[in-house]
């Protein structure tokens, strides 16, 4: 088998790809969170940041394409692996018994589906701004005089909707739960884990996921609670 | 009367094997693929033989009744494997290993066979290390050794308490390689139920597929049996539950002589029996005797006291007392009988009074618990699982149990039985351990036979067979053997009996243990020879075998095996009765020194007794092969 | 040899056993009450006793795989109350004693379930897939007689000890049975790691892991999802670290096999 064949056809290859694409997406959501947290700073910060991203032009599309590819591979292999795994045990046990598999590890497919369902909604909402054409019109003048799109206003207005915020909080919660197994699992799949420091990896993952959830949830909650307001 | 020609080559002892290898006939490399060899069994001897013959180019068919060759009971050997490497610089040599093994066998083995075993022992370690067997190592990366009974040097190589497992997995890996490349055709779940002779030569076997029930015929240019020992004739033993004597017994009924069946080994350190439901006795490795001290209370009254409440001065470390130079590491037969004597005196411990203590408190004080745990942790765990007691805190209770059979099918120096073309390896043959086997020698013999002896000696036979002369399986001999097998199956299934097979196995075991166990008497053996034929009759009349022949049917499998054990048990007692001496594992109470040690009679019994089947209902014929000791003096075996 | 049964309190349990007449026959659970159970009995000894009772009634006894009854041959293979080899840590079914159960318990006994381990009858499954994986590469190619002196290849004690940890695998298949995906990764990883940790195993290291994983995949096992049920039920407590190790070995092997220059040897060149 050639290299790509080994990666896409063999069980371990598929798992390696799952881990690698998972880590890329993990990197993306982490970066995304860090960017979004600028909402707690004066509006100029996040607007300048958004402008910087948008001005990447072709580079941005390359990054988007790469992320999309990773997502497609991650999802496609997840489906394949799940189907194979089900086929591997055609008849279930009469008595089911779980010894130490975490709940997060047992619901990866389900949490994955929730996250996957959230992605198009989230993209449509903020990236394509479907249903809110006004958001594309809002502008903001940076201190150097550049006129940029007003992302700050978009976020505040967007999260002012209880339903949107509710779905968002649930989605990041589910994603954090997905990552709590995903991170540790990826380290194991890539062959980087052993019992000597498995505890550290697990603690890191747990801390990360809690932090990821709380910080993400803080954004809509801050908007709803009136801590983050429209720029005067 | 069978012709028993040992074919031991002439010349000085140390030169015999080398000389023999240069003199025996060879099969040319291009011709080897024209010969087919059937190997039955895939323990150490069987799998090493099948793999090596295939490497040489022979077409090999390997039959195992297990679902995988890796399950053979060699896997359970715990302690180690002997080899005269002298890596410890403690004075070991091929000659010393030869001498220890011969003496350990109470001078009842062939000198030349034992010497060859000692010679090839060093090659075995090299071979296994190259296969990746993870032997215990010292910090410098070189191989570690431990001591075993009956030797005053440290020559035992080991892999924790799982040496047999690791060696078998090594041989299994070699076998798997040859199965993978087509050199060996592997038949799992396939039990040999008869041997086929064509013109007096072994040319095939009849096999039952244990899953589908299909009975098939297989022909070959030669047949190799490596099917292990017959210790389950005692029902309770350290053998695996499925270990059986069917292959060798059916070969015996086709004319192969069964030699020295009364030489059975009772291992001194096993976990005592707990109840009537018991199916199996678990061994605690002999290696424990390196650091454990065996004792019983000095006074009968103390036997039910907690061991911790018995003062040091009130304990009798009887092995150290009676055998000061070997102490706790005296040979197995000696240690077992000593334990029996202590229990007979009423000083046995535990509720049943059938047990002695194996105490590690000194070792724990001397080495610390972690060191003891590293050496024996897995054995202590096994002990804990079975008894729910911790041997770190309280001494183990142990008692002797049937562990190995030195007797087996008679073979010559080439490992060929008196039936031309029928070779027998490992525990299934009688050849190397005499009347008692030393610890860590079984693994050595199994691998010696399979890796380093049969690959040479089978050529000597095959060179005399015309390539392609293998008989077709539609010959009448095959049909007759197949009919024999299917007839037996039919009889079992059609019997309207009332008792399960296990019932008869238990009863046979009790008869054997009572009359033909650690100590035997004329009266007892005669009683057994009355009881066993009666049991056989009852078995035939009242055994109940449910189910059908064309499916997995474990009752049917067991029925055939127990039927064979009953007959073999009778022969064993007959052999024990006629051998009017004590030697090694065969102890006749009438023949002992005043101190209770074995009293041999070299004059009258310095020979091999090879029993020859004479037909149903007829007394078997006792052939003898004299043991001509040319190089070593048969002396009184002393471990004092 | 048989001692008096010690004065232990006897109790009763119900065995709920999977009965299946053959590979393609439908299976179902059947209850068998067992009285006078001695806590010192092994679980398989209880099955022996129950089977004798079934035989006396004229029915076919329960087929179950067993042999050494000391936890080393890997033949026994029941899933008991949902856990391969039953309650207890680091044991095979044959090392399970009735003292692990209580009076009145209903004990569910079923075969190891996996597509790659088809049921042959009752509790007996076909685990030949493991042998096939071994035949694909679970060996070091060394011809009998060709080995150098054993001490000419020193092996660091740490490596030998770790290799032994992996090599203790008894090939029972509990890892497959416990994994919710019926994955054989722990078994294969143990085999790959045992040989891969030894200097003797280096020449075939890449070839071995590629071939064994490919054979594993073809046999119909599921994929590893790093939940470690396998190592939790392993009778020898083999660590799932070996799975990480095999993953690493596998990646290294596929990259090496892609970029390593090939010699012309395969094209022949008799000289």
XYZ file of N, CA and C in Angstrom, chain B residues 454-623:
510
model
N 15.182 -34.304 15.786
C 14.366 -34.876 14.712
C 14.733 -34.340 13.324
N 15.130 -33.073 13.193
C 15.458 -32.610 11.837
C 16.566 -33.446 11.192
N 17.475 -33.965 12.033
C 18.530 -34.823 11.486
C 18.026 -36.251 11.306
N 17.411 -36.766 12.406
C 17.181 -38.207 12.416
C 16.030 -38.633 11.512
N 15.089 -37.736 11.230
C 13.983 -38.154 10.371
C 14.500 -38.400 8.953
N 15.557 -37.672 8.601
C 16.149 -37.849 7.270
C 16.657 -39.268 7.062
N 17.158 -39.846 8.144
C 17.710 -41.193 8.048
C 16.625 -42.190 7.637
N 15.413 -41.952 8.136
C 14.294 -42.835 7.752
C 13.779 -42.480 6.359
N 13.556 -41.198 6.131
C 12.941 -40.790 4.863
C 13.832 -41.113 3.667
N 15.146 -41.063 3.899
C 16.062 -41.362 2.787
C 15.834 -42.777 2.261
N 15.275 -43.623 3.119
C 15.006 -44.993 2.691
C 13.641 -45.171 2.042
N 12.855 -44.104 2.015
C 11.522 -44.166 1.399
C 11.589 -43.526 0.028
N 10.984 -44.177 -0.926
C 11.016 -43.604 -2.279
C 10.168 -42.327 -2.309
N 10.721 -41.228 -2.863
C 9.904 -40.018 -2.942
C 8.612 -40.288 -3.705
N 7.526 -39.834 -3.172
C 6.242 -40.026 -3.847
C 5.612 -41.378 -3.590
N 6.208 -42.175 -2.705
C 5.659 -43.518 -2.472
C 4.586 -43.510 -1.389
N 4.239 -42.342 -0.913
C 3.224 -42.196 0.119
C 1.919 -42.863 -0.333
N 1.315 -43.678 0.536
C 0.116 -44.397 0.078
C -1.101 -43.474 -0.078
N -1.990 -43.880 -0.970
C -3.234 -43.114 -1.140
C -4.160 -43.422 0.031
N -5.039 -42.471 0.351
C -5.890 -42.652 1.536
C -7.103 -43.546 1.244
N -7.223 -44.037 0.000
C -8.340 -44.956 -0.234
C -7.930 -46.417 -0.023
N -6.716 -46.608 0.487
C -6.301 -47.981 0.764
C -7.132 -48.577 1.904
N -7.254 -49.887 1.950
C -8.088 -50.514 2.992
C -7.606 -50.211 4.413
N -6.304 -50.011 4.576
C -5.810 -49.722 5.929
C -6.439 -48.438 6.478
N -6.593 -47.457 5.586
C -7.198 -46.196 6.018
C -8.675 -46.396 6.342
N -9.325 -47.169 5.490
C -10.752 -47.384 5.706
C -10.988 -48.103 7.035
N -10.136 -49.103 7.267
C -10.297 -49.880 8.499
C -10.119 -48.979 9.722
N -9.107 -48.106 9.661
C -8.853 -47.223 10.805
C -10.000 -46.229 10.974
N -10.507 -45.730 9.869
C -11.614 -44.773 9.970
C -12.848 -45.456 10.553
N -13.109 -46.678 10.089
C -14.259 -47.423 10.625
C -14.108 -47.652 12.123
N -12.881 -47.896 12.527
C -12.594 -48.098 13.947
C -13.016 -46.863 14.744
N -12.649 -45.685 14.199
C -12.958 -44.425 14.883
C -14.464 -44.168 14.889
N -15.087 -44.273 13.745
C -16.521 -43.960 13.692
C -17.320 -44.983 14.499
N -16.818 -46.214 14.537
C -17.502 -47.248 15.330
C -17.481 -46.901 16.811
N -16.323 -46.408 17.263
C -16.190 -46.065 18.670
C -17.152 -44.914 19.008
N -17.174 -43.918 18.124
C -18.059 -42.764 18.324
C -19.502 -43.220 18.427
N -19.873 -44.109 17.528
C -21.245 -44.588 17.473
C -21.609 -45.315 18.776
N -20.682 -46.153 19.229
C -20.949 -46.900 20.462
C -21.189 -45.962 21.638
N -20.362 -44.930 21.741
C -20.547 -43.975 22.846
C -21.924 -43.317 22.771
N -22.257 -42.838 21.574
C -23.483 -42.050 21.444
C -24.743 -42.903 21.621
N -24.609 -44.179 21.245
C -25.798 -45.032 21.317
C -25.979 -45.672 22.689
N -24.946 -45.533 23.536
C -25.022 -46.133 24.864
C -26.130 -45.459 25.670
N -27.036 -46.243 26.185
C -28.112 -45.637 26.989
C -27.674 -45.610 28.446
N -26.619 -44.851 28.710
C -26.050 -44.872 30.051
C -26.691 -43.885 30.992
N -26.152 -43.832 32.222
C -26.758 -42.990 33.245
C -25.743 -42.093 33.944
N -24.459 -42.201 33.597
C -23.448 -41.419 34.309
C -22.643 -40.557 33.326
N -22.339 -39.310 33.722
C -21.492 -38.495 32.841
C -20.051 -39.016 32.838
N -19.326 -38.660 31.796
C -17.943 -39.136 31.649
C -17.101 -38.769 32.870
N -17.321 -37.553 33.372
C -16.473 -37.059 34.466
C -16.525 -37.981 35.686
N -17.663 -38.603 35.877
C -17.841 -39.515 37.009
C -16.786 -40.626 36.977
N -16.549 -41.180 35.794
C -15.590 -42.287 35.672
C -14.155 -41.791 35.782
N -13.934 -40.602 35.260
C -12.582 -40.036 35.330
C -12.205 -39.807 36.791
N -13.147 -39.287 37.557
C -12.876 -39.059 38.984
C -12.580 -40.364 39.701
N -13.370 -41.372 39.388
C -13.164 -42.661 40.082
C -11.837 -43.294 39.697
N -11.510 -43.176 38.410
C -10.217 -43.706 37.975
C -9.102 -42.977 38.723
N -9.229 -41.649 38.788
C -8.214 -40.850 39.463
C -8.014 -41.286 40.903
N -9.127 -41.554 41.581
C -9.018 -41.966 42.981
C -8.301 -43.305 43.115
N -8.639 -44.228 42.230
C -7.963 -45.543 42.271
C -6.468 -45.352 42.035
N -6.146 -44.580 41.019
C -4.741 -44.401 40.651
C -3.964 -43.730 41.780
N -4.541 -42.669 42.350
C -3.827 -41.932 43.397
C -3.658 -42.784 44.648
N -4.682 -43.535 44.950
C -4.626 -44.349 46.167
C -3.632 -45.503 46.031
N -3.649 -46.143 44.878
C -2.847 -47.372 44.754
C -1.572 -47.195 43.948
N -1.508 -46.119 43.183
C -0.355 -46.008 42.290
C 0.192 -44.582 42.310
N 0.074 -43.928 43.469
C 0.513 -42.542 43.594
C 1.941 -42.445 44.080
N 2.123 -41.692 45.161
C 3.493 -41.433 45.622
C 4.169 -42.666 46.179
N 3.384 -43.583 46.744
C 3.971 -44.814 47.270
C 3.093 -45.974 46.826
N 3.724 -47.027 46.365
C 2.987 -48.152 45.788
C 3.363 -49.442 46.511
N 2.383 -50.330 46.620
C 2.670 -51.632 47.218
C 2.099 -52.709 46.311
N 2.587 -53.917 46.518
C 2.106 -55.044 45.722
C 0.594 -55.200 45.911
N 0.167 -55.151 47.173
C -1.258 -55.367 47.447
C -2.110 -54.280 46.796
N -1.629 -53.049 46.968
C -2.386 -51.931 46.419
C -2.510 -52.037 44.910
N -1.411 -52.370 44.260
C -1.427 -52.443 42.796
C -2.307 -53.591 42.330
N -2.252 -54.678 43.082
C -3.110 -55.811 42.708
C -4.587 -55.438 42.865
N -4.840 -54.664 43.911
C -6.230 -54.218 44.101
C -6.639 -53.325 42.929
N -5.731 -52.429 42.541
C -6.034 -51.527 41.422
C -6.295 -52.332 40.153
N -5.520 -53.397 39.981
C -5.687 -54.204 38.768
C -6.988 -55.004 38.778
N -7.623 -55.070 39.952
C -8.980 -55.625 40.010
C -10.006 -54.535 39.705
N -9.764 -53.364 40.341
C -10.763 -52.298 40.265
C -10.852 -51.675 38.874
N -9.716 -51.531 38.203
C -9.747 -50.793 36.934
C -10.521 -51.540 35.837
N -10.275 -52.837 35.663
C -11.087 -53.529 34.643
C -12.583 -53.488 34.975
N -12.893 -53.517 36.272
C -14.312 -53.427 36.663
C -14.856 -52.052 36.287
N -14.035 -51.033 36.514
C -14.451 -49.678 36.167
C -14.664 -49.570 34.661
N -13.761 -50.227 33.913
C -13.875 -50.184 32.454
C -15.197 -50.788 32.001
N -15.523 -51.883 32.606
C -16.773 -52.553 32.249
C -17.978 -51.662 32.559
N -17.915 -51.056 33.741
C -19.003 -50.183 34.158
C -19.101 -48.971 33.232
N -17.932 -48.459 32.881
C -17.888 -47.311 31.964
C -18.583 -47.670 30.649
N -18.180 -48.801 30.092
C -18.766 -49.196 28.809
C -20.279 -49.401 28.901
N -20.714 -49.858 30.069
C -22.140 -50.149 30.185
C -22.967 -48.925 30.535
N -22.384 -48.002 31.321
C -23.263 -46.967 31.880
C -22.859 -45.535 31.561
N -21.852 -45.339 30.722
C -21.503 -43.946 30.421
C -22.573 -43.332 29.532
N -22.847 -42.070 29.790
C -23.853 -41.369 28.995
C -23.161 -40.255 28.216
N -23.270 -40.299 26.900
C -22.673 -39.277 26.047
C -23.783 -38.631 25.226
N -24.238 -37.463 25.653
C -25.321 -36.817 24.905
C -24.821 -36.167 23.619
N -25.746 -35.676 22.817
C -25.376 -34.938 21.610
C -25.124 -35.846 20.431
N -24.580 -35.239 19.366
C -24.374 -36.009 18.137
C -22.913 -35.964 17.725
N -22.609 -36.725 16.663
C -21.222 -36.847 16.211
C -20.836 -35.744 15.243
N -21.812 -35.062 14.669
C -21.466 -34.121 13.602
C -21.522 -32.672 14.054
N -21.111 -32.457 15.278
C -21.039 -31.093 15.815
C -19.994 -31.080 16.925
N -19.713 -29.885 17.417
C -18.848 -29.786 18.588
C -19.518 -30.536 19.727
N -18.834 -31.542 20.259
C -19.423 -32.376 21.309
C -18.341 -32.725 22.323
N -18.246 -31.909 23.361
C -17.157 -32.079 24.319
C -17.317 -33.346 25.151
N -18.545 -33.781 25.344
C -18.731 -35.032 26.089
C -18.155 -36.205 25.302
N -18.360 -36.153 24.001
C -17.845 -37.227 23.142
C -16.312 -37.236 23.155
N -15.716 -36.049 23.067
C -14.255 -35.960 23.123
C -13.752 -36.587 24.424
N -14.388 -36.170 25.527
C -13.954 -36.646 26.835
C -14.136 -38.159 26.970
N -15.220 -38.663 26.403
C -15.489 -40.096 26.534
C -14.343 -40.909 25.933
N -13.908 -40.514 24.744
C -12.821 -41.239 24.095
C -11.547 -41.164 24.914
N -11.301 -39.981 25.450
C -10.052 -39.803 26.207
C -10.090 -40.601 27.511
N -11.223 -40.568 28.188
C -11.301 -41.280 29.465
C -11.258 -42.800 29.235
N -11.871 -43.245 28.138
C -11.781 -44.677 27.817
C -10.312 -45.085 27.690
N -9.531 -44.246 27.039
C -8.105 -44.548 26.888
C -7.368 -44.477 28.219
N -7.732 -43.483 29.043
C -7.073 -43.370 30.348
C -7.320 -44.606 31.199
N -8.529 -45.130 31.117
C -8.833 -46.305 31.941
C -7.914 -47.456 31.551
N -7.766 -47.649 30.235
C -6.903 -48.755 29.791
C -5.438 -48.476 30.130
N -5.055 -47.217 29.944
C -3.670 -46.870 30.224
C -3.369 -47.002 31.713
N -4.356 -46.626 32.537
C -4.182 -46.739 33.985
C -3.892 -48.176 34.385
N -4.568 -49.072 33.716
C -4.345 -50.483 34.026
C -2.905 -50.889 33.675
N -2.456 -50.433 32.520
C -1.088 -50.767 32.106
C -0.075 -50.141 33.065
N -0.385 -48.915 33.498
C 0.518 -48.225 34.415
C 0.681 -49.043 35.701
N -0.439 -49.509 36.219
C -0.372 -50.311 37.451
C 0.378 -51.621 37.207
N 0.147 -52.196 36.064
C 0.815 -53.452 35.728
C 2.334 -53.251 35.695
N 2.752 -52.129 35.094
C 4.174 -51.812 35.015
C 4.734 -51.586 36.417
N 3.957 -50.855 37.227
C 4.406 -50.565 38.589
C 4.517 -51.850 39.414
N 3.619 -52.788 39.143
C 3.632 -54.046 39.891
C 4.837 -54.901 39.503
N 5.161 -54.894 38.221
C 6.263 -55.760 37.782
C 7.627 -55.168 38.088
N 7.689 -53.846 38.232
C 8.989 -53.240 38.544
C 9.207 -53.326 40.049
N 9.822 -54.419 40.443
C 10.007 -54.716 41.874
C 11.240 -54.003 42.399
N 11.213 -52.698 42.356
C 12.282 -51.868 42.900
C 11.691 -50.481 43.094
N 12.432 -49.613 43.747
C 12.032 -48.218 43.807
C 13.064 -47.409 43.040
N 12.604 -46.506 42.221
C 13.534 -45.633 41.511
C 12.790 -44.382 41.114
N 13.398 -43.237 41.392
C 12.820 -41.960 40.985
C 11.375 -41.823 41.400
N 10.517 -41.587 40.406
C 9.102 -41.356 40.689
C 8.336 -42.629 40.992
N 8.983 -43.757 40.861
C 8.318 -45.031 41.155
C 8.810 -45.538 42.503
N 7.966 -45.452 43.507
C 8.376 -45.847 44.852
C 7.542 -47.011 45.333
N 8.212 -48.131 45.493
C 7.547 -49.310 46.034
C 7.922 -49.430 47.499
N 6.920 -49.444 48.339
C 7.210 -49.439 49.776
C 8.036 -50.638 50.204
N 7.914 -51.737 49.449
C 8.678 -52.931 49.804
C 10.170 -52.737 49.562
N 10.487 -51.726 48.731
C 11.892 -51.565 48.343
C 12.402 -50.197 48.746
N 12.808 -50.098 50.013
C 13.361 -48.825 50.469
C 14.471 -49.072 51.475
N 15.361 -48.085 51.572
C 16.413 -48.145 52.577
C 15.787 -47.788 53.918
N 16.476 -48.118 54.986
C 15.884 -47.840 56.313
C 15.481 -46.376 56.482
N 16.158 -45.445 55.796
C 15.799 -44.040 55.957
C 14.674 -43.623 55.016
N 14.086 -44.592 54.323
C 12.937 -44.268 53.483
C 13.299 -43.855 52.059
N 14.565 -43.986 51.684
C 14.946 -43.597 50.324
C 14.750 -44.786 49.372
N 14.729 -44.448 48.080
C 14.515 -45.454 47.039
C 15.608 -46.510 47.027
N 15.199 -47.761 46.951
C 16.186 -48.832 46.843
C 16.052 -49.465 45.463
N 17.018 -49.133 44.619
C 16.981 -49.661 43.259
C 17.497 -51.086 43.228
N 17.148 -51.768 42.165
C 17.718 -53.088 41.926
C 18.251 -53.100 40.505
N 19.499 -52.636 40.372
C 20.066 -52.491 39.030
C 20.257 -53.840 38.352
N 20.529 -54.800 39.170
C 20.763 -56.147 38.643
C 19.546 -56.641 37.864
N 18.371 -56.552 38.536
C 17.167 -57.109 37.930
C 16.398 -56.118 37.084
N 16.513 -54.810 37.431
C 15.654 -53.844 36.744
C 16.415 -52.702 36.080
N 17.688 -52.918 35.846
C 18.454 -51.897 35.117
C 18.096 -51.940 33.646
N 16.817 -51.896 33.366
C 16.374 -51.961 31.977
C 15.114 -51.113 31.772
N 14.806 -50.926 30.502
C 13.567 -50.258 30.130
C 12.511 -51.337 29.939
N 11.317 -51.107 30.509
C 10.225 -52.042 30.247
C 9.333 -51.441 29.177
N 9.238 -52.100 28.038
C 8.442 -51.564 26.929
C 7.289 -52.516 26.654
N 6.082 -52.040 26.932
C 4.902 -52.898 26.861
C 4.338 -52.925 25.448
N 3.975 -54.128 25.051
C 3.482 -54.303 23.687
C 2.060 -54.855 23.728
N 1.183 -54.179 23.012
C -0.236 -54.555 22.975
C -0.400 -55.898 22.272
N -1.254 -56.739 22.844
C -1.450 -58.063 22.262
C -2.883 -58.290 21.809
N -3.678 -57.262 21.906
C -5.084 -57.421 21.517
C -6.004 -57.271 22.704
N -7.263 -56.953 22.408
C -8.284 -56.723 23.435
C -8.427 -57.950 24.339
N -8.369 -57.685 25.643
C -8.579 -58.773 26.595
C -7.352 -59.634 26.842
N -6.278 -59.370 26.129
C -5.055 -60.175 26.353
C -4.049 -59.370 27.144
N -3.260 -60.076 27.959
C -2.242 -59.379 28.746
C -1.176 -58.842 27.800
N -0.735 -57.596 28.011
C 0.306 -57.050 27.144
C 1.647 -57.735 27.406
N 2.522 -57.641 26.454
C 3.827 -58.287 26.546
C 4.845 -57.301 27.083
N 5.647 -57.749 28.037
C 6.663 -56.861 28.606
C 8.002 -57.127 27.936
N 8.400 -56.259 27.027
C 9.721 -56.355 26.396
C 10.704 -55.551 27.233
